[in-house]
mmCIF file of C-alpha atoms in Angstrom:
data_model
loop_
_atom_site.group_PDB
_atom_site.id
_atom_site.type_symbol
_atom_site.label_atom_id
_atom_site.label_comp_id
_atom_site.label_asym_id
_atom_site.label_seq_id
_atom_site.Cartn_x
_atom_site.Cartn_y
_atom_site.Cartn_z
ATOM 1 C CA UNK U 1 31.772 -6.051 -1.554
ATOM 2 C CA UNK U 2 29.956 -9.385 -1.482
ATOM 3 C CA UNK U 3 27.344 -10.608 0.932
ATOM 4 C CA UNK U 4 25.523 -13.912 1.517
ATOM 5 C CA UNK U 5 22.165 -12.120 1.210
ATOM 6 C CA UNK U 6 21.580 -8.706 -0.493
ATOM 7 C CA UNK U 7 18.264 -7.151 0.049
ATOM 8 C CA UNK U 8 17.249 -4.413 -2.512
ATOM 9 C CA UNK U 9 14.654 -2.161 -0.885
ATOM 10 C CA UNK U 10 14.486 -0.856 2.648
ATOM 11 C CA UNK U 11 10.821 -0.783 3.029
ATOM 12 C CA UNK U 12 8.579 -3.236 5.079
ATOM 13 C CA UNK U 13 9.496 -6.205 3.064
ATOM 14 C CA UNK U 14 13.302 -5.634 3.047
ATOM 15 C CA UNK U 15 13.403 -4.949 6.786
ATOM 16 C CA UNK U 16 11.236 -7.928 7.590
ATOM 17 C CA UNK U 17 13.416 -10.191 5.464
ATOM 18 C CA UNK U 18 16.546 -9.154 7.538
ATOM 19 C CA UNK U 19 14.683 -9.503 10.784
ATOM 20 C CA UNK U 20 13.232 -12.914 9.873
ATOM 21 C CA UNK U 21 16.540 -14.200 8.632
ATOM 22 C CA UNK U 22 18.275 -13.534 11.972
ATOM 23 C CA UNK U 23 15.170 -14.842 13.891
ATOM 24 C CA UNK U 24 15.449 -18.120 12.022
ATOM 25 C CA UNK U 25 19.033 -18.454 12.804
ATOM 26 C CA UNK U 26 20.698 -17.234 9.569
ATOM 27 C CA UNK U 27 24.325 -16.433 10.438
ATOM 28 C CA UNK U 28 25.601 -15.195 7.013
ATOM 29 C CA UNK U 29 26.301 -11.760 6.085
ATOM 30 C CA UNK U 30 23.323 -9.432 5.072
ATOM 31 C CA UNK U 31 23.328 -6.068 3.298
ATOM 32 C CA UNK U 32 20.339 -3.932 2.531
ATOM 33 C CA UNK U 33 20.364 -1.313 -0.214
ATOM 34 C CA UNK U 34 17.721 1.402 0.053
ATOM 35 C CA UNK U 35 17.353 4.437 -2.308
ATOM 36 C CA UNK U 36 16.262 6.757 0.573
ATOM 37 C CA UNK U 37 18.676 8.004 3.229
ATOM 38 C CA UNK U 38 16.492 6.893 5.967
ATOM 39 C CA UNK U 39 16.521 3.598 7.823
ATOM 40 C CA UNK U 40 13.499 1.326 7.188
ATOM 41 C CA UNK U 41 10.265 3.021 8.296
ATOM 42 C CA UNK U 42 6.528 2.438 8.052
ATOM 43 C CA UNK U 43 4.887 3.755 4.981
ATOM 44 C CA UNK U 44 1.048 3.553 5.708
ATOM 45 C CA UNK U 45 1.173 6.412 8.180
ATOM 46 C CA UNK U 46 2.650 8.813 5.622
ATOM 47 C CA UNK U 47 -0.832 9.719 4.314
ATOM 48 C CA UNK U 48 -2.369 9.593 7.741
ATOM 49 C CA UNK U 49 -0.635 10.276 11.092
ATOM 50 C CA UNK U 50 2.635 11.642 9.610
ATOM 51 C CA UNK U 51 0.815 14.080 7.068
ATOM 52 C CA UNK U 52 -1.404 15.242 9.918
ATOM 53 C CA UNK U 53 1.647 15.880 12.120
ATOM 54 C CA UNK U 54 0.319 13.470 14.782
ATOM 55 C CA UNK U 55 3.369 11.183 14.633
ATOM 56 C CA UNK U 56 7.001 12.198 14.549
ATOM 57 C CA UNK U 57 9.157 10.320 11.967
ATOM 58 C CA UNK U 58 11.150 8.628 14.672
ATOM 59 C CA UNK U 59 8.028 6.742 15.635
ATOM 60 C CA UNK U 60 7.713 5.422 12.139
ATOM 61 C CA UNK U 61 11.016 3.612 12.296
ATOM 62 C CA UNK U 62 10.496 -0.120 12.004
ATOM 63 C CA UNK U 63 13.320 -0.706 14.356
ATOM 64 C CA UNK U 64 15.683 1.678 16.187
ATOM 65 C CA UNK U 65 19.066 2.383 14.586
ATOM 66 C CA UNK U 66 21.021 0.242 17.066
ATOM 67 C CA UNK U 67 18.962 -2.866 16.071
ATOM 68 C CA UNK U 68 20.506 -3.157 12.678
ATOM 69 C CA UNK U 69 24.042 -2.910 13.885
ATOM 70 C CA UNK U 70 23.376 -5.348 16.737
ATOM 71 C CA UNK U 71 22.181 -7.938 14.259
ATOM 72 C CA UNK U 72 25.050 -7.169 11.744
ATOM 73 C CA UNK U 73 22.906 -5.905 8.981
ATOM 74 C CA UNK U 74 24.789 -3.596 6.786
ATOM 75 C CA UNK U 75 22.636 -0.724 5.751
ATOM 76 C CA UNK U 76 23.611 0.826 2.378
ATOM 77 C CA UNK U 77 21.129 3.662 2.408
ATOM 78 C CA UNK U 78 20.866 6.428 -0.311
ATOM 79 C CA UNK U 79 21.732 4.040 -3.214
ATOM 80 C CA UNK U 80 19.599 2.670 -5.991
ATOM 81 C CA UNK U 81 20.280 -0.447 -7.844
ATOM 82 C CA UNK U 82 20.186 0.202 -11.601
ATOM 83 C CA UNK U 83 21.340 -3.184 -12.889
ATOM 84 C CA UNK U 84 21.488 -6.916 -12.066
ATOM 85 C CA UNK U 85 23.903 -9.506 -13.520
ATOM 86 C CA UNK U 86 22.463 -12.869 -12.549
ATOM 87 C CA UNK U 87 25.470 -14.678 -14.249
ATOM 88 C CA UNK U 88 27.998 -12.870 -12.139
ATOM 89 C CA UNK U 89 25.573 -12.628 -9.098
ATOM 90 C CA UNK U 90 26.096 -8.951 -8.750
ATOM 91 C CA UNK U 91 24.015 -5.683 -8.612
ATOM 92 C CA UNK U 92 25.304 -2.278 -9.717
ATOM 93 C CA UNK U 93 24.185 0.880 -7.892
ATOM 94 C CA UNK U 94 23.665 4.349 -9.314
ATOM 95 C CA UNK U 95 27.051 5.438 -8.092
ATOM 96 C CA UNK U 96 28.697 2.718 -10.182
ATOM 97 C CA UNK U 97 29.505 0.389 -7.207
ATOM 98 C CA UNK U 98 29.283 -3.414 -7.866
ATOM 99 C CA UNK U 99 28.016 -5.639 -5.053
ATOM 100 C CA UNK U 100 28.006 -9.432 -5.092
ATOM 101 C CA UNK U 101 25.400 -11.622 -3.566
ATOM 102 C CA UNK U 102 24.851 -15.327 -2.732
ATOM 103 C CA UNK U 103 21.023 -14.706 -2.638
ATOM 104 C CA UNK U 104 19.289 -11.613 -3.935
ATOM 105 C CA UNK U 105 15.981 -10.387 -2.444
ATOM 106 C CA UNK U 106 14.205 -7.708 -4.524
ATOM 107 C CA UNK U 107 11.904 -5.675 -2.284
ATOM 108 C CA UNK U 108 11.722 -2.392 -4.037
ATOM 109 C CA UNK U 109 8.039 -1.781 -4.068
ATOM 110 C CA UNK U 110 6.976 0.763 -6.693
ATOM 111 C CA UNK U 111 7.149 4.357 -7.805
ATOM 112 C CA UNK U 112 4.116 6.586 -7.724
ATOM 113 C CA UNK U 113 2.406 6.740 -11.099
ATOM 114 C CA UNK U 114 2.654 10.209 -12.575
ATOM 115 C CA UNK U 115 0.428 12.109 -14.846
ATOM 116 C CA UNK U 116 1.419 12.274 -18.474
ATOM 117 C CA UNK U 117 -0.564 15.407 -19.484
ATOM 118 C CA UNK U 118 0.896 18.833 -20.077
ATOM 119 C CA UNK U 119 1.913 20.441 -16.803
ATOM 120 C CA UNK U 120 2.736 17.302 -14.868
ATOM 121 C CA UNK U 121 6.104 18.687 -14.214
ATOM 122 C CA UNK U 122 5.078 21.961 -12.531
ATOM 123 C CA UNK U 123 5.988 22.861 -8.983
ATOM 124 C CA UNK U 124 3.317 22.204 -6.436
ATOM 125 C CA UNK U 125 2.492 18.761 -7.874
ATOM 126 C CA UNK U 126 3.010 16.021 -5.346
ATOM 127 C CA UNK U 127 2.867 12.298 -4.696
ATOM 128 C CA UNK U 128 2.777 10.425 -1.335
ATOM 129 C CA UNK U 129 5.105 7.580 -1.316
ATOM 130 C CA UNK U 130 8.181 8.406 0.699
ATOM 131 C CA UNK U 131 8.960 10.654 3.750
ATOM 132 C CA UNK U 132 10.601 13.248 1.427
ATOM 133 C CA UNK U 133 7.404 13.451 -0.446
ATOM 134 C CA UNK U 134 5.313 14.306 2.492
ATOM 135 C CA UNK U 135 7.944 16.770 3.957
ATOM 136 C CA UNK U 136 7.923 18.752 0.766
ATOM 137 C CA UNK U 137 4.192 18.743 0.699
ATOM 138 C CA UNK U 138 3.795 19.933 4.246
ATOM 139 C CA UNK U 139 6.379 22.663 3.845
ATOM 140 C CA UNK U 140 4.159 24.108 1.034
ATOM 141 C CA UNK U 141 0.847 23.824 2.916
ATOM 142 C CA UNK U 142 0.777 27.128 4.493
ATOM 143 C CA UNK U 143 0.593 28.820 1.061
ATOM 144 C CA UNK U 144 -1.984 26.344 -0.335
ATOM 145 C CA UNK U 145 -5.571 27.098 0.310
ATOM 146 C CA UNK U 146 -7.067 25.230 -2.712
ATOM 147 C CA UNK U 147 -5.940 21.644 -3.079
ATOM 148 C CA UNK U 148 -6.858 19.261 -5.860
ATOM 149 C CA UNK U 149 -6.357 15.500 -5.352
ATOM 150 C CA UNK U 150 -6.368 13.305 -8.469
ATOM 151 C CA UNK U 151 -7.341 9.807 -7.576
ATOM 152 C CA UNK U 152 -9.888 8.419 -5.121
ATOM 153 C CA UNK U 153 -8.135 5.421 -3.788
ATOM 154 C CA UNK U 154 -6.801 4.958 -0.309
ATOM 155 C CA UNK U 155 -3.987 7.465 -0.650
ATOM 156 C CA UNK U 156 -6.121 10.157 -2.196
ATOM 157 C CA UNK U 157 -8.989 9.853 0.211
ATOM 158 C CA UNK U 158 -6.724 9.605 3.299
ATOM 159 C CA UNK U 159 -4.915 12.803 2.177
ATOM 160 C CA UNK U 160 -8.118 14.566 1.465
ATOM 161 C CA UNK U 161 -9.399 13.765 4.974
ATOM 162 C CA UNK U 162 -6.220 15.148 6.658
ATOM 163 C CA UNK U 163 -6.196 18.236 4.473
ATOM 164 C CA UNK U 164 -9.806 18.891 5.244
ATOM 165 C CA UNK U 165 -9.079 18.907 8.907
ATOM 166 C CA UNK U 166 -6.503 21.576 8.114
ATOM 167 C CA UNK U 167 -9.220 23.715 6.784
ATOM 168 C CA UNK U 168 -8.144 23.440 3.140
ATOM 169 C CA UNK U 169 -10.446 23.565 0.216
ATOM 170 C CA UNK U 170 -10.184 20.174 -1.118
ATOM 171 C CA UNK U 171 -11.367 18.836 -4.514
ATOM 172 C CA UNK U 172 -11.099 15.088 -5.276
ATOM 173 C CA UNK U 173 -11.113 13.973 -8.909
ATOM 174 C CA UNK U 174 -11.756 10.200 -9.921
ATOM 175 C CA UNK U 175 -11.986 8.948 -13.396
ATOM 176 C CA UNK U 176 -14.203 6.033 -12.530
ATOM 177 C CA UNK U 177 -17.759 6.326 -11.402
ATOM 178 C CA UNK U 178 -17.117 5.715 -7.648
ATOM 179 C CA UNK U 179 -14.312 5.971 -5.190
ATOM 180 C CA UNK U 180 -12.307 2.986 -4.154
ATOM 181 C CA UNK U 181 -13.604 1.344 -7.282
ATOM 182 C CA UNK U 182 -10.529 -0.992 -7.641
ATOM 183 C CA UNK U 183 -10.718 -2.393 -4.065
ATOM 184 C CA UNK U 184 -14.302 -2.232 -2.706
ATOM 185 C CA UNK U 185 -17.978 -2.828 -3.612
ATOM 186 C CA UNK U 186 -20.463 -0.215 -4.415
ATOM 187 C CA UNK U 187 -22.071 0.023 -0.876
ATOM 188 C CA UNK U 188 -18.645 0.939 0.614
ATOM 189 C CA UNK U 189 -17.825 3.346 -2.168
ATOM 190 C CA UNK U 190 -21.167 5.131 -1.808
ATOM 191 C CA UNK U 191 -20.659 5.396 1.948
ATOM 192 C CA UNK U 192 -17.203 6.926 1.680
ATOM 193 C CA UNK U 193 -18.248 9.314 -1.018
ATOM 194 C CA UNK U 194 -21.024 10.641 1.241
ATOM 195 C CA UNK U 195 -18.634 10.885 4.154
ATOM 196 C CA UNK U 196 -16.140 13.045 2.246
ATOM 197 C CA UNK U 197 -18.875 15.319 0.828
ATOM 198 C CA UNK U 198 -20.293 15.686 4.353
ATOM 199 C CA UNK U 199 -16.864 16.922 5.440
ATOM 200 C CA UNK U 200 -16.703 19.598 2.668
ATOM 201 C CA UNK U 201 -14.811 17.734 0.051
ATOM 202 C CA UNK U 202 -15.779 18.496 -3.499
ATOM 203 C CA UNK U 203 -15.774 15.063 -4.900
ATOM 204 C CA UNK U 204 -16.185 14.646 -8.801
ATOM 205 C CA UNK U 205 -16.601 11.163 -10.289
ATOM 206 C CA UNK U 206 -16.175 10.138 -13.867
ATOM 207 C CA UNK U 207 -13.983 13.098 -14.764
ATOM 208 C CA UNK U 208 -10.562 13.067 -16.523
ATOM 209 C CA UNK U 209 -7.778 15.678 -16.426
ATOM 210 C CA UNK U 210 -6.672 17.314 -19.651
ATOM 211 C CA UNK U 211 -3.758 19.399 -18.375
ATOM 212 C CA UNK U 212 -2.373 21.283 -15.411
ATOM 213 C CA UNK U 213 -2.103 24.930 -15.846
ATOM 214 C CA UNK U 214 0.602 27.272 -14.525
ATOM 215 C CA UNK U 215 4.070 28.669 -15.334
ATOM 216 C CA UNK U 216 6.707 27.444 -12.903
ATOM 217 C CA UNK U 217 4.048 26.406 -10.382
ATOM 218 C CA UNK U 218 0.623 24.806 -10.740
ATOM 219 C CA UNK U 219 -2.305 27.314 -10.683
ATOM 220 C CA UNK U 220 -5.119 25.176 -11.873
ATOM 221 C CA UNK U 221 -6.406 21.753 -13.219
ATOM 222 C CA UNK U 222 -8.194 21.806 -16.501
ATOM 223 C CA UNK U 223 -10.733 18.892 -16.924
ATOM 224 C CA UNK U 224 -11.370 17.241 -20.338
ATOM 225 C CA UNK U 225 -14.798 19.077 -20.502
ATOM 226 C CA UNK U 226 -13.014 22.431 -20.226
ATOM 227 C CA UNK U 227 -13.814 23.079 -16.666
ATOM 228 C CA UNK U 228 -10.876 24.981 -14.816
ATOM 229 C CA UNK U 229 -10.404 24.207 -11.115
ATOM 230 C CA UNK U 230 -8.072 26.732 -9.435
ATOM 231 C CA UNK U 231 -5.352 24.914 -7.469
ATOM 232 C CA UNK U 232 -2.407 25.933 -5.195
ATOM 233 C CA UNK U 233 -1.405 22.450 -4.927
ATOM 234 C CA UNK U 234 -2.103 19.095 -6.693
ATOM 235 C CA UNK U 235 -1.690 15.605 -5.119
ATOM 236 C CA UNK U 236 -1.515 12.621 -7.418
ATOM 237 C CA UNK U 237 -2.805 9.209 -6.111
ATOM 238 C CA UNK U 238 -3.375 7.079 -9.065
ATOM 239 C CA UNK U 239 -1.386 3.949 -8.014
ATOM 240 C CA UNK U 240 2.176 2.727 -8.477
ATOM 241 C CA UNK U 241 4.329 1.331 -11.160
ATOM 242 C CA UNK U 242 6.347 -1.664 -9.721
ATOM 243 C CA UNK U 243 9.964 -0.952 -9.531
ATOM 244 C CA UNK U 244 11.314 -3.996 -11.433
ATOM 245 C CA UNK U 245 13.141 -2.716 -14.503
ATOM 246 C CA UNK U 246 16.639 -3.903 -13.532
ATOM 247 C CA UNK U 247 15.193 -7.496 -12.872
ATOM 248 C CA UNK U 248 13.230 -7.504 -16.161
ATOM 249 C CA UNK U 249 16.240 -6.131 -17.949
ATOM 250 C CA UNK U 250 18.249 -9.028 -16.531
ATOM 251 C CA UNK U 251 15.746 -11.556 -17.942
ATOM 252 C CA UNK U 252 13.329 -12.146 -15.271
ATOM 253 C CA UNK U 253 9.811 -13.178 -16.182
ATOM 254 C CA UNK U 254 7.191 -10.629 -15.483
ATOM 255 C CA UNK U 255 5.620 -7.464 -16.768
ATOM 256 C CA UNK U 256 3.256 -5.749 -14.211
ATOM 257 C CA UNK U 257 5.654 -6.787 -11.573
ATOM 258 C CA UNK U 258 8.141 -9.701 -11.500
ATOM 259 C CA UNK U 259 6.677 -13.212 -11.565
ATOM 260 C CA UNK U 260 7.398 -15.351 -8.506
ATOM 261 C CA UNK U 261 6.471 -18.852 -7.466
ATOM 262 C CA UNK U 262 5.008 -20.076 -4.181
ATOM 263 C CA UNK U 263 8.338 -19.514 -2.382
ATOM 264 C CA UNK U 264 8.730 -16.051 -3.917
ATOM 265 C CA UNK U 265 11.400 -17.100 -6.324
ATOM 266 C CA UNK U 266 11.876 -15.239 -9.609
ATOM 267 C CA UNK U 267 12.840 -16.976 -12.804
ATOM 268 C CA UNK U 268 16.548 -15.909 -12.119
ATOM 269 C CA UNK U 269 18.761 -18.142 -10.153
ATOM 270 C CA UNK U 270 18.962 -17.232 -6.348
ATOM 271 C CA UNK U 271 16.730 -14.218 -6.814
ATOM 272 C CA UNK U 272 13.574 -13.675 -4.872
ATOM 273 C CA UNK U 273 10.992 -10.925 -5.035
ATOM 274 C CA UNK U 274 8.468 -9.781 -2.464
ATOM 275 C CA UNK U 275 5.894 -7.116 -1.743
ATOM 276 C CA UNK U 276 4.240 -4.635 -3.974
ATOM 277 C CA UNK U 277 6.384 -5.603 -6.964
ATOM 278 C CA UNK U 278 5.788 -9.384 -6.833
ATOM 279 C CA UNK U 279 3.487 -10.876 -9.317
ATOM 280 C CA UNK U 280 2.054 -14.100 -7.728
ATOM 281 C CA UNK U 281 -0.807 -16.581 -7.900
ATOM 282 C CA UNK U 282 -3.018 -15.784 -4.913
ATOM 283 C CA UNK U 283 -5.247 -18.324 -3.586
ATOM 284 C CA UNK U 284 -7.575 -15.722 -2.174
ATOM 285 C CA UNK U 285 -7.939 -14.233 -5.619
ATOM 286 C CA UNK U 286 -8.952 -17.600 -7.022
ATOM 287 C CA UNK U 287 -5.485 -18.323 -8.187
ATOM 288 C CA UNK U 288 -5.249 -15.293 -10.305
ATOM 289 C CA UNK U 289 -1.880 -13.594 -10.918
ATOM 290 C CA UNK U 290 -1.850 -10.369 -8.918
ATOM 291 C CA UNK U 291 0.201 -7.925 -7.045
ATOM 292 C CA UNK U 292 -0.797 -6.977 -3.529
ATOM 293 C CA UNK U 293 0.162 -3.420 -2.411
ATOM 294 C CA UNK U 294 0.130 -3.699 1.345
ATOM 295 C CA UNK U 295 2.654 -3.777 4.219
ATOM 296 C CA UNK U 296 1.097 -7.026 5.442
ATOM 297 C CA UNK U 297 1.710 -8.720 2.119
ATOM 298 C CA UNK U 298 5.357 -7.585 2.064
ATOM 299 C CA UNK U 299 5.830 -8.876 5.630
ATOM 300 C CA UNK U 300 4.329 -12.244 4.965
ATOM 301 C CA UNK U 301 6.303 -12.739 1.819
ATOM 302 C CA UNK U 302 9.418 -11.723 3.619
ATOM 303 C CA UNK U 303 8.914 -14.423 6.189
ATOM 304 C CA UNK U 304 8.514 -17.070 3.496
ATOM 305 C CA UNK U 305 11.698 -16.016 1.902
ATOM 306 C CA UNK U 306 13.746 -16.034 5.101
ATOM 307 C CA UNK U 307 12.450 -19.507 5.993
ATOM 308 C CA UNK U 308 13.203 -20.775 2.464
ATOM 309 C CA UNK U 309 16.771 -19.406 2.596
ATOM 310 C CA UNK U 310 17.509 -21.234 5.817
ATOM 311 C CA UNK U 311 16.165 -24.443 4.335
ATOM 312 C CA UNK U 312 12.626 -24.727 5.655
ATOM 313 C CA UNK U 313 9.774 -25.903 3.398
ATOM 314 C CA UNK U 314 7.166 -23.239 3.221
ATOM 315 C CA UNK U 315 4.830 -21.473 0.750
ATOM 316 C CA UNK U 316 3.092 -18.201 0.612
ATOM 317 C CA UNK U 317 -0.667 -18.438 1.398
ATOM 318 C CA UNK U 318 -1.373 -15.647 3.840
ATOM 319 C CA UNK U 319 -4.841 -14.051 4.103
ATOM 320 C CA UNK U 320 -4.557 -10.463 2.754
ATOM 321 C CA UNK U 321 -5.631 -7.709 4.978
ATOM 322 C CA UNK U 322 -5.707 -3.907 4.746
ATOM 323 C CA UNK U 323 -6.680 -0.872 6.712
ATOM 324 C CA UNK U 324 -7.456 2.896 6.240
ATOM 325 C CA UNK U 325 -8.124 5.728 8.636
ATOM 326 C CA UNK U 326 -10.273 8.585 7.268
ATOM 327 C CA UNK U 327 -11.817 11.046 9.675
ATOM 328 C CA UNK U 328 -12.971 8.975 12.597
ATOM 329 C CA UNK U 329 -13.632 5.942 10.424
ATOM 330 C CA UNK U 330 -11.420 2.851 10.883
ATOM 331 C CA UNK U 331 -11.775 0.646 7.804
ATOM 332 C CA UNK U 332 -10.293 -2.930 8.150
ATOM 333 C CA UNK U 333 -10.519 -5.334 5.185
ATOM 334 C CA UNK U 334 -9.753 -9.010 5.082
ATOM 335 C CA UNK U 335 -9.674 -11.158 1.952
ATOM 336 C CA UNK U 336 -10.091 -9.975 -1.571
ATOM 337 C CA UNK U 337 -13.383 -9.107 -3.084
ATOM 338 C CA UNK U 338 -12.109 -9.801 -6.587
ATOM 339 C CA UNK U 339 -14.852 -11.666 -8.548
ATOM 340 C CA UNK U 340 -17.503 -11.459 -5.844
ATOM 341 C CA UNK U 341 -21.027 -12.128 -7.100
ATOM 342 C CA UNK U 342 -22.916 -10.899 -3.910
ATOM 343 C CA UNK U 343 -22.327 -8.164 -1.293
ATOM 344 C CA UNK U 344 -24.198 -8.313 1.956
ATOM 345 C CA UNK U 345 -24.379 -5.217 4.159
ATOM 346 C CA UNK U 346 -24.372 -6.162 7.782
ATOM 347 C CA UNK U 347 -25.608 -3.210 9.936
ATOM 348 C CA UNK U 348 -26.730 0.261 8.957
ATOM 349 C CA UNK U 349 -24.213 2.504 7.263
ATOM 350 C CA UNK U 350 -26.170 5.567 8.720
ATOM 351 C CA UNK U 351 -24.751 4.557 12.146
ATOM 352 C CA UNK U 352 -21.127 4.626 10.669
ATOM 353 C CA UNK U 353 -20.555 1.094 12.073
ATOM 354 C CA UNK U 354 -21.249 -1.635 9.603
ATOM 355 C CA UNK U 355 -19.572 -4.413 7.511
ATOM 356 C CA UNK U 356 -19.856 -5.424 3.893
ATOM 357 C CA UNK U 357 -19.436 -9.160 3.364
ATOM 358 C CA UNK U 358 -18.457 -10.400 -0.123
ATOM 359 C CA UNK U 359 -19.482 -13.725 -1.357
ATOM 360 C CA UNK U 360 -18.522 -15.816 -4.520
ATOM 361 C CA UNK U 361 -20.631 -18.913 -5.204
ATOM 362 C CA UNK U 362 -22.061 -18.551 -1.685
ATOM 363 C CA UNK U 363 -18.677 -18.603 -0.058
ATOM 364 C CA UNK U 364 -17.219 -15.776 2.051
ATOM 365 C CA UNK U 365 -14.205 -14.317 0.234
ATOM 366 C CA UNK U 366 -13.782 -10.787 1.943
ATOM 367 C CA UNK U 367 -15.114 -8.414 4.454
ATOM 368 C CA UNK U 368 -14.915 -4.535 4.653
ATOM 369 C CA UNK U 369 -15.545 -3.527 8.232
ATOM 370 C CA UNK U 370 -16.072 0.170 9.154
ATOM 371 C CA UNK U 371 -15.650 0.746 12.879
ATOM 372 C CA UNK U 372 -16.482 -2.922 13.463
ATOM 373 C CA UNK U 373 -13.307 -4.530 14.915
ATOM 374 C CA UNK U 374 -15.227 -7.606 16.134
ATOM 375 C CA UNK U 375 -16.600 -8.334 12.667
ATOM 376 C CA UNK U 376 -13.180 -8.009 11.237
ATOM 377 C CA UNK U 377 -11.571 -10.355 13.694
ATOM 378 C CA UNK U 378 -14.314 -12.937 13.569
ATOM 379 C CA UNK U 379 -14.850 -12.635 9.844
ATOM 380 C CA UNK U 380 -11.181 -13.569 9.136
ATOM 381 C CA UNK U 381 -12.067 -17.175 10.147
ATOM 382 C CA UNK U 382 -14.884 -17.212 7.609
ATOM 383 C CA UNK U 383 -12.468 -16.093 4.764
ATOM 384 C CA UNK U 384 -9.848 -18.519 5.858
ATOM 385 C CA UNK U 385 -12.285 -21.448 5.868
ATOM 386 C CA UNK U 386 -14.107 -20.303 2.648
ATOM 387 C CA UNK U 387 -17.236 -20.749 4.745
ATOM 388 C CA UNK U 388 -20.693 -20.587 3.155
ATOM 389 C CA UNK U 389 -23.093 -19.506 5.941
ATOM 390 C CA UNK U 390 -26.731 -18.653 5.717
ATOM 391 C CA UNK U 391 -26.936 -15.081 4.033
ATOM 392 C CA UNK U 392 -29.654 -13.995 6.325
ATOM 393 C CA UNK U 393 -27.448 -14.771 9.304
ATOM 394 C CA UNK U 394 -24.523 -12.912 7.862
ATOM 395 C CA UNK U 395 -26.720 -9.855 7.438
ATOM 396 C CA UNK U 396 -27.944 -9.913 11.018
ATOM 397 C CA UNK U 397 -25.613 -7.833 13.316
ATOM 398 C CA UNK U 398 -27.117 -9.740 16.336
ATOM 399 C CA UNK U 399 -25.519 -12.985 15.122
ATOM 400 C CA UNK U 400 -21.820 -13.070 15.928
ATOM 401 C CA UNK U 401 -19.804 -14.111 12.987
ATOM 402 C CA UNK U 402 -17.767 -16.661 14.995
ATOM 403 C CA UNK U 403 -21.033 -18.599 15.258
ATOM 404 C CA UNK U 404 -21.207 -18.950 11.571
ATOM 405 C CA UNK U 405 -17.595 -20.330 10.949
#
């Protein structure tokens, strides 16, 4: 089997690459290899609407099944690529099949980072990354009254919010001294910590896990200070490890992800990489080499790759954006707060409608908007322009951000 374009990974990035290739007039053969049995589906709702039971899986599909056949995209689901041979231009799957490519697009994302402490292998310990993860978790929920969530990033907090609605006794553990420490400033962290505690979550900051107790199944979480937290279920949300071992093994440059240039090319000939696993220089991070773990980033990179394959001159320079639903709070983020030297709170967090605007050297680099859609939409232009408005005007909710661009 040989195809003009082989896409490894059937998530947002892989799906959008195939879609964009056809939209841009690519007439060659396309195959997509995914390690899950499902057709491409949206992952962000897994820890929100899907876990809550508010959205059926069929509504998560990125496109209906007939779409892929109509566009002649061969879907090789349930297969994992274990090796890449750039000299022969082939990939090998876990069942021993060899597939040739003209161009290879690596869109594998990452695997949930696991605990390394004793007891990490016990039953009742879950991650949230794929449909099957959530299905297993939901199947065990009726017998789980006490749930410990390890990690207070987006996934951990979103899961905690849903499980609290189910009436579960939820404890969230975070090794750092605040929630969302990797992605947000202190003002937003403090707000979300207070919200979760107000909803009954036992939030513990600055704690580390020594081990998980239990025989075949987890029964408790033992902290480094000796505290034992009884648990019928444990959910791990401590980030992902980029799934790039076959590329790195084939000689691709990288480490924490696979390194790509402005067109998302790797150092291997005719091999691109996109999405969560792509280590790239990002202009909105001051040119630093980073990975962006978001569906938006995967889609934007996919569009760049598709246009590059069909011969257009383009580069990746999209404004990052993210979102999170927790309880009745809609958080929308635009830009990257990396390296900010000032944070301005716009509005009153007590009203549960406010924004945090991040500045570096006086220039707007990011906004976190809680139930403030207008600030999010108008603030995007400030980030794109690298605007340097009067800080007092930024802090005044009565001044529309569009007037400051």
